[in-house]
Amino acid sequence: AQPSRAMAIAGNDEAAKTEVAKLVQTIGFDVLDIGDIQNGRVLEPGHPGFGANRTKQELVKLLA
């Protein structure tokens, strides 16, 4: 079996991030919480996390 792919999430509202994390897991992805919304810049077009099709461990290294 292939390892699960991950999806990074960022936000300032912990309750909202919890709900988003549940949704992400429901559709089959591992969740990588990268912290506050300002950290979400690494997920925008032109940055390494945009459209990354990686495992959680690979995504952690890519966004480091």
PDB file of N, CA and C in Angstrom:
ATOM      1  N   ALA A   1       0.836  -1.190   0.000  1.00  0.00           N
ATOM      2  CA  ALA A   1       0.000   0.000   0.000  1.00  0.00           C
ATOM      3  C   ALA A   1       0.879   1.252   0.000  1.00  0.00           C
ATOM      4  N   GLN A   2       0.417   2.247  -0.694  1.00  0.00           N
ATOM      5  CA  GLN A   2       1.146   3.517  -0.740  1.00  0.00           C
ATOM      6  C   GLN A   2       0.911   4.292   0.545  1.00  0.00           C
ATOM      7  N   PRO A   3       1.934   5.041   0.984  1.00  0.00           N
ATOM      8  CA  PRO A   3       1.735   5.881   2.173  1.00  0.00           C
ATOM      9  C   PRO A   3       0.709   6.972   1.893  1.00  0.00           C
ATOM     10  N   SER A   4       0.027   7.389   2.930  1.00  0.00           N
ATOM     11  CA  SER A   4      -0.972   8.453   2.794  1.00  0.00           C
ATOM     12  C   SER A   4      -0.310   9.762   2.415  1.00  0.00           C
ATOM     13  N   ARG A   5      -1.010  10.548   1.644  1.00  0.00           N
ATOM     14  CA  ARG A   5      -0.565  11.891   1.287  1.00  0.00           C
ATOM     15  C   ARG A   5      -1.051  12.844   2.365  1.00  0.00           C
ATOM     16  N   ALA A   6      -0.380  13.981   2.478  1.00  0.00           N
ATOM     17  CA  ALA A   6      -0.710  14.933   3.531  1.00  0.00           C
ATOM     18  C   ALA A   6      -1.228  16.240   2.947  1.00  0.00           C
ATOM     19  N   MET A   7      -1.987  16.942   3.757  1.00  0.00           N
ATOM     20  CA  MET A   7      -2.472  18.266   3.414  1.00  0.00           C
ATOM     21  C   MET A   7      -2.175  19.176   4.597  1.00  0.00           C
ATOM     22  N   ALA A   8      -1.497  20.280   4.320  1.00  0.00           N
ATOM     23  CA  ALA A   8      -1.174  21.244   5.368  1.00  0.00           C
ATOM     24  C   ALA A   8      -2.347  22.183   5.590  1.00  0.00           C
ATOM     25  N   ILE A   9      -2.542  22.553   6.849  1.00  0.00           N
ATOM     26  CA  ILE A   9      -3.567  23.536   7.195  1.00  0.00           C
ATOM     27  C   ILE A   9      -2.934  24.608   8.077  1.00  0.00           C
ATOM     28  N   ALA A  10      -3.480  25.811   8.005  1.00  0.00           N
ATOM     29  CA  ALA A  10      -3.009  26.927   8.823  1.00  0.00           C
ATOM     30  C   ALA A  10      -4.211  27.775   9.214  1.00  0.00           C
ATOM     31  N   GLY A  11      -4.156  28.368  10.379  1.00  0.00           N
ATOM     32  CA  GLY A  11      -5.247  29.238  10.801  1.00  0.00           C
ATOM     33  C   GLY A  11      -5.043  29.746  12.211  1.00  0.00           C
ATOM     34  N   ASN A  12      -5.781  30.783  12.555  1.00  0.00           N
ATOM     35  CA  ASN A  12      -5.694  31.371  13.888  1.00  0.00           C
ATOM     36  C   ASN A  12      -6.804  30.896  14.816  1.00  0.00           C
ATOM     37  N   ASP A  13      -7.801  30.225  14.282  1.00  0.00           N
ATOM     38  CA  ASP A  13      -8.940  29.739  15.060  1.00  0.00           C
ATOM     39  C   ASP A  13      -8.777  28.234  15.271  1.00  0.00           C
ATOM     40  N   GLU A  14      -8.398  27.854  16.477  1.00  0.00           N
ATOM     41  CA  GLU A  14      -8.117  26.441  16.759  1.00  0.00           C
ATOM     42  C   GLU A  14      -9.337  25.548  16.542  1.00  0.00           C
ATOM     43  N   ALA A  15     -10.516  26.025  16.906  1.00  0.00           N
ATOM     44  CA  ALA A  15     -11.732  25.219  16.715  1.00  0.00           C
ATOM     45  C   ALA A  15     -11.981  24.983  15.223  1.00  0.00           C
ATOM     46  N   ALA A  16     -11.772  26.007  14.417  1.00  0.00           N
ATOM     47  CA  ALA A  16     -11.963  25.867  12.973  1.00  0.00           C
ATOM     48  C   ALA A  16     -10.932  24.907  12.391  1.00  0.00           C
ATOM     49  N   LYS A  17      -9.684  25.000  12.854  1.00  0.00           N
ATOM     50  CA  LYS A  17      -8.652  24.086  12.353  1.00  0.00           C
ATOM     51  C   LYS A  17      -8.980  22.640  12.715  1.00  0.00           C
ATOM     52  N   THR A  18      -9.554  22.445  13.891  1.00  0.00           N
ATOM     53  CA  THR A  18      -9.953  21.093  14.288  1.00  0.00           C
ATOM     54  C   THR A  18     -10.993  20.535  13.328  1.00  0.00           C
ATOM     55  N   GLU A  19     -11.970  21.358  12.968  1.00  0.00           N
ATOM     56  CA  GLU A  19     -13.011  20.918  12.029  1.00  0.00           C
ATOM     57  C   GLU A  19     -12.424  20.646  10.641  1.00  0.00           C
ATOM     58  N   VAL A  20     -11.548  21.521  10.188  1.00  0.00           N
ATOM     59  CA  VAL A  20     -10.914  21.326   8.881  1.00  0.00           C
ATOM     60  C   VAL A  20     -10.062  20.058   8.901  1.00  0.00           C
ATOM     61  N   ALA A  21      -9.344  19.834   9.983  1.00  0.00           N
ATOM     62  CA  ALA A  21      -8.519  18.629  10.095  1.00  0.00           C
ATOM     63  C   ALA A  21      -9.374  17.368  10.002  1.00  0.00           C
ATOM     64  N   LYS A  22     -10.538  17.381  10.637  1.00  0.00           N
ATOM     65  CA  LYS A  22     -11.451  16.230  10.554  1.00  0.00           C
ATOM     66  C   LYS A  22     -11.882  15.989   9.112  1.00  0.00           C
ATOM     67  N   LEU A  23     -12.213  17.056   8.398  1.00  0.00           N
ATOM     68  CA  LEU A  23     -12.617  16.939   6.999  1.00  0.00           C
ATOM     69  C   LEU A  23     -11.478  16.386   6.154  1.00  0.00           C
ATOM     70  N   VAL A  24     -10.286  16.917   6.346  1.00  0.00           N
ATOM     71  CA  VAL A  24      -9.117  16.473   5.587  1.00  0.00           C
ATOM     72  C   VAL A  24      -8.873  14.980   5.821  1.00  0.00           C
ATOM     73  N   GLN A  25      -8.993  14.540   7.061  1.00  0.00           N
ATOM     74  CA  GLN A  25      -8.815  13.125   7.371  1.00  0.00           C
ATOM     75  C   GLN A  25      -9.920  12.279   6.755  1.00  0.00           C
ATOM     76  N   THR A  26     -11.131  12.799   6.756  1.00  0.00           N
ATOM     77  CA  THR A  26     -12.261  12.068   6.189  1.00  0.00           C
ATOM     78  C   THR A  26     -12.072  11.792   4.697  1.00  0.00           C
ATOM     79  N   ILE A  27     -11.442  12.732   4.000  1.00  0.00           N
ATOM     80  CA  ILE A  27     -11.236  12.517   2.557  1.00  0.00           C
ATOM     81  C   ILE A  27      -9.928  11.775   2.268  1.00  0.00           C
ATOM     82  N   GLY A  28      -9.248  11.310   3.335  1.00  0.00           N
ATOM     83  CA  GLY A  28      -8.137  10.396   3.146  1.00  0.00           C
ATOM     84  C   GLY A  28      -6.731  10.958   3.230  1.00  0.00           C
ATOM     85  N   PHE A  29      -6.576  12.167   3.728  1.00  0.00           N
ATOM     86  CA  PHE A  29      -5.252  12.766   3.843  1.00  0.00           C
ATOM     87  C   PHE A  29      -4.802  12.797   5.301  1.00  0.00           C
ATOM     88  N   ASP A  30      -3.487  12.747   5.499  1.00  0.00           N
ATOM     89  CA  ASP A  30      -2.917  13.063   6.807  1.00  0.00           C
ATOM     90  C   ASP A  30      -2.924  14.583   6.932  1.00  0.00           C
ATOM     91  N   VAL A  31      -2.989  15.081   8.155  1.00  0.00           N
ATOM     92  CA  VAL A  31      -3.042  16.520   8.398  1.00  0.00           C
ATOM     93  C   VAL A  31      -1.701  17.000   8.946  1.00  0.00           C
ATOM     94  N   LEU A  32      -1.221  18.101   8.384  1.00  0.00           N
ATOM     95  CA  LEU A  32      -0.035  18.775   8.912  1.00  0.00           C
ATOM     96  C   LEU A  32      -0.448  20.194   9.282  1.00  0.00           C
ATOM     97  N   ASP A  33      -0.539  20.463  10.580  1.00  0.00           N
ATOM     98  CA  ASP A  33      -0.898  21.789  11.073  1.00  0.00           C
ATOM     99  C   ASP A  33       0.370  22.628  11.097  1.00  0.00           C
ATOM    100  N   ILE A  34       0.403  23.683  10.278  1.00  0.00           N
ATOM    101  CA  ILE A  34       1.607  24.514  10.200  1.00  0.00           C
ATOM    102  C   ILE A  34       1.461  25.808  11.003  1.00  0.00           C
ATOM    103  N   GLY A  35       0.457  25.872  11.845  1.00  0.00           N
ATOM    104  CA  GLY A  35       0.341  26.997  12.770  1.00  0.00           C
ATOM    105  C   GLY A  35      -0.586  28.099  12.301  1.00  0.00           C
ATOM    106  N   ASP A  36      -0.211  29.335  12.631  1.00  0.00           N
ATOM    107  CA  ASP A  36      -1.026  30.513  12.347  1.00  0.00           C
ATOM    108  C   ASP A  36      -1.209  30.750  10.851  1.00  0.00           C
ATOM    109  N   ILE A  37      -2.225  31.537  10.525  1.00  0.00           N
ATOM    110  CA  ILE A  37      -2.565  31.820   9.133  1.00  0.00           C
ATOM    111  C   ILE A  37      -1.392  32.424   8.361  1.00  0.00           C
ATOM    112  N   GLN A  38      -0.556  33.209   9.028  1.00  0.00           N
ATOM    113  CA  GLN A  38       0.574  33.819   8.325  1.00  0.00           C
ATOM    114  C   GLN A  38       1.532  32.751   7.794  1.00  0.00           C
ATOM    115  N   ASN A  39       1.569  31.591   8.414  1.00  0.00           N
ATOM    116  CA  ASN A  39       2.415  30.493   7.933  1.00  0.00           C
ATOM    117  C   ASN A  39       1.872  29.873   6.649  1.00  0.00           C
ATOM    118  N   GLY A  40       0.618  30.153   6.349  1.00  0.00           N
ATOM    119  CA  GLY A  40      -0.004  29.613   5.144  1.00  0.00           C
ATOM    120  C   GLY A  40       0.603  30.123   3.854  1.00  0.00           C
ATOM    121  N   ARG A  41       1.447  31.127   3.931  1.00  0.00           N
ATOM    122  CA  ARG A  41       2.105  31.655   2.722  1.00  0.00           C
ATOM    123  C   ARG A  41       2.877  30.578   1.978  1.00  0.00           C
ATOM    124  N   VAL A  42       3.412  29.602   2.709  1.00  0.00           N
ATOM    125  CA  VAL A  42       4.189  28.544   2.055  1.00  0.00           C
ATOM    126  C   VAL A  42       3.308  27.609   1.229  1.00  0.00           C
ATOM    127  N   LEU A  43       1.988  27.814   1.302  1.00  0.00           N
ATOM    128  CA  LEU A  43       1.056  26.991   0.537  1.00  0.00           C
ATOM    129  C   LEU A  43       0.521  27.722  -0.694  1.00  0.00           C
ATOM    130  N   GLU A  44       0.936  28.964  -0.892  1.00  0.00           N
ATOM    131  CA  GLU A  44       0.466  29.768  -2.015  1.00  0.00           C
ATOM    132  C   GLU A  44       1.234  29.433  -3.296  1.00  0.00           C
ATOM    133  N   PRO A  45       0.649  29.750  -4.465  1.00  0.00           N
ATOM    134  CA  PRO A  45       1.353  29.534  -5.728  1.00  0.00           C
ATOM    135  C   PRO A  45       2.738  30.180  -5.697  1.00  0.00           C
ATOM    136  N   GLY A  46       3.708  29.466  -6.245  1.00  0.00           N
ATOM    137  CA  GLY A  46       5.076  29.952  -6.279  1.00  0.00           C
ATOM    138  C   GLY A  46       5.902  29.528  -5.083  1.00  0.00           C
ATOM    139  N   HIS A  47       5.270  28.875  -4.121  1.00  0.00           N
ATOM    140  CA  HIS A  47       5.971  28.407  -2.928  1.00  0.00           C
ATOM    141  C   HIS A  47       5.990  26.879  -2.928  1.00  0.00           C
ATOM    142  N   PRO A  48       6.922  26.283  -2.191  1.00  0.00           N
ATOM    143  CA  PRO A  48       7.111  24.831  -2.274  1.00  0.00           C
ATOM    144  C   PRO A  48       5.909  23.984  -1.868  1.00  0.00           C
ATOM    145  N   GLY A  49       5.072  24.473  -0.981  1.00  0.00           N
ATOM    146  CA  GLY A  49       3.944  23.673  -0.521  1.00  0.00           C
ATOM    147  C   GLY A  49       2.737  23.690  -1.437  1.00  0.00           C
ATOM    148  N   PHE A  50       2.742  24.584  -2.428  1.00  0.00           N
ATOM    149  CA  PHE A  50       1.578  24.700  -3.315  1.00  0.00           C
ATOM    150  C   PHE A  50       1.445  23.452  -4.174  1.00  0.00           C
ATOM    151  N   GLY A  51       0.334  22.761  -4.021  1.00  0.00           N
ATOM    152  CA  GLY A  51       0.063  21.577  -4.838  1.00  0.00           C
ATOM    153  C   GLY A  51       0.973  20.406  -4.550  1.00  0.00           C
ATOM    154  N   ALA A  52       1.681  20.442  -3.427  1.00  0.00           N
ATOM    155  CA  ALA A  52       2.612  19.363  -3.097  1.00  0.00           C
ATOM    156  C   ALA A  52       1.857  18.053  -2.900  1.00  0.00           C
ATOM    157  N   ASN A  53       2.323  17.027  -3.548  1.00  0.00           N
ATOM    158  CA  ASN A  53       1.733  15.698  -3.441  1.00  0.00           C
ATOM    159  C   ASN A  53       2.732  14.829  -2.693  1.00  0.00           C
ATOM    160  N   ARG A  54       2.744  14.975  -1.375  1.00  0.00           N
ATOM    161  CA  ARG A  54       3.775  14.372  -0.531  1.00  0.00           C
ATOM    162  C   ARG A  54       3.159  13.679   0.682  1.00  0.00           C
ATOM    163  N   THR A  55       3.968  12.808   1.291  1.00  0.00           N
ATOM    164  CA  THR A  55       3.575  12.237   2.573  1.00  0.00           C
ATOM    165  C   THR A  55       3.765  13.322   3.634  1.00  0.00           C
ATOM    166  N   LYS A  56       3.288  13.058   4.820  1.00  0.00           N
ATOM    167  CA  LYS A  56       3.421  14.040   5.902  1.00  0.00           C
ATOM    168  C   LYS A  56       4.894  14.326   6.192  1.00  0.00           C
ATOM    169  N   GLN A  57       5.715  13.293   6.251  1.00  0.00           N
ATOM    170  CA  GLN A  57       7.133  13.482   6.534  1.00  0.00           C
ATOM    171  C   GLN A  57       7.813  14.282   5.415  1.00  0.00           C
ATOM    172  N   GLU A  58       7.467  13.985   4.168  1.00  0.00           N
ATOM    173  CA  GLU A  58       8.040  14.722   3.039  1.00  0.00           C
ATOM    174  C   GLU A  58       7.597  16.183   3.058  1.00  0.00           C
ATOM    175  N   LEU A  59       6.338  16.407   3.416  1.00  0.00           N
ATOM    176  CA  LEU A  59       5.812  17.767   3.461  1.00  0.00           C
ATOM    177  C   LEU A  59       6.482  18.571   4.573  1.00  0.00           C
ATOM    178  N   VAL A  60       6.739  17.953   5.701  1.00  0.00           N
ATOM    179  CA  VAL A  60       7.446  18.632   6.801  1.00  0.00           C
ATOM    180  C   VAL A  60       8.804  19.095   6.311  1.00  0.00           C
ATOM    181  N   LYS A  61       9.545  18.233   5.641  1.00  0.00           N
ATOM    182  CA  LYS A  61      10.878  18.597   5.127  1.00  0.00           C
ATOM    183  C   LYS A  61      10.786  19.686   4.056  1.00  0.00           C
ATOM    184  N   LEU A  62       9.796  19.576   3.185  1.00  0.00           N
ATOM    185  CA  LEU A  62       9.626  20.551   2.101  1.00  0.00           C
ATOM    186  C   LEU A  62       9.330  21.945   2.649  1.00  0.00           C
ATOM    187  N   LEU A  63       8.570  22.025   3.722  1.00  0.00           N
ATOM    188  CA  LEU A  63       8.165  23.310   4.276  1.00  0.00           C
ATOM    189  C   LEU A  63       9.127  23.854   5.325  1.00  0.00           C
ATOM    190  N   ALA A  64      10.143  23.062   5.673  1.00  0.00           N
ATOM    191  CA  ALA A  64      11.111  23.509   6.702  1.00  0.00           C
ATOM    192  C   ALA A  64      11.965  24.663   6.221  1.00  0.00           C
TER     193      ALA A  64
END
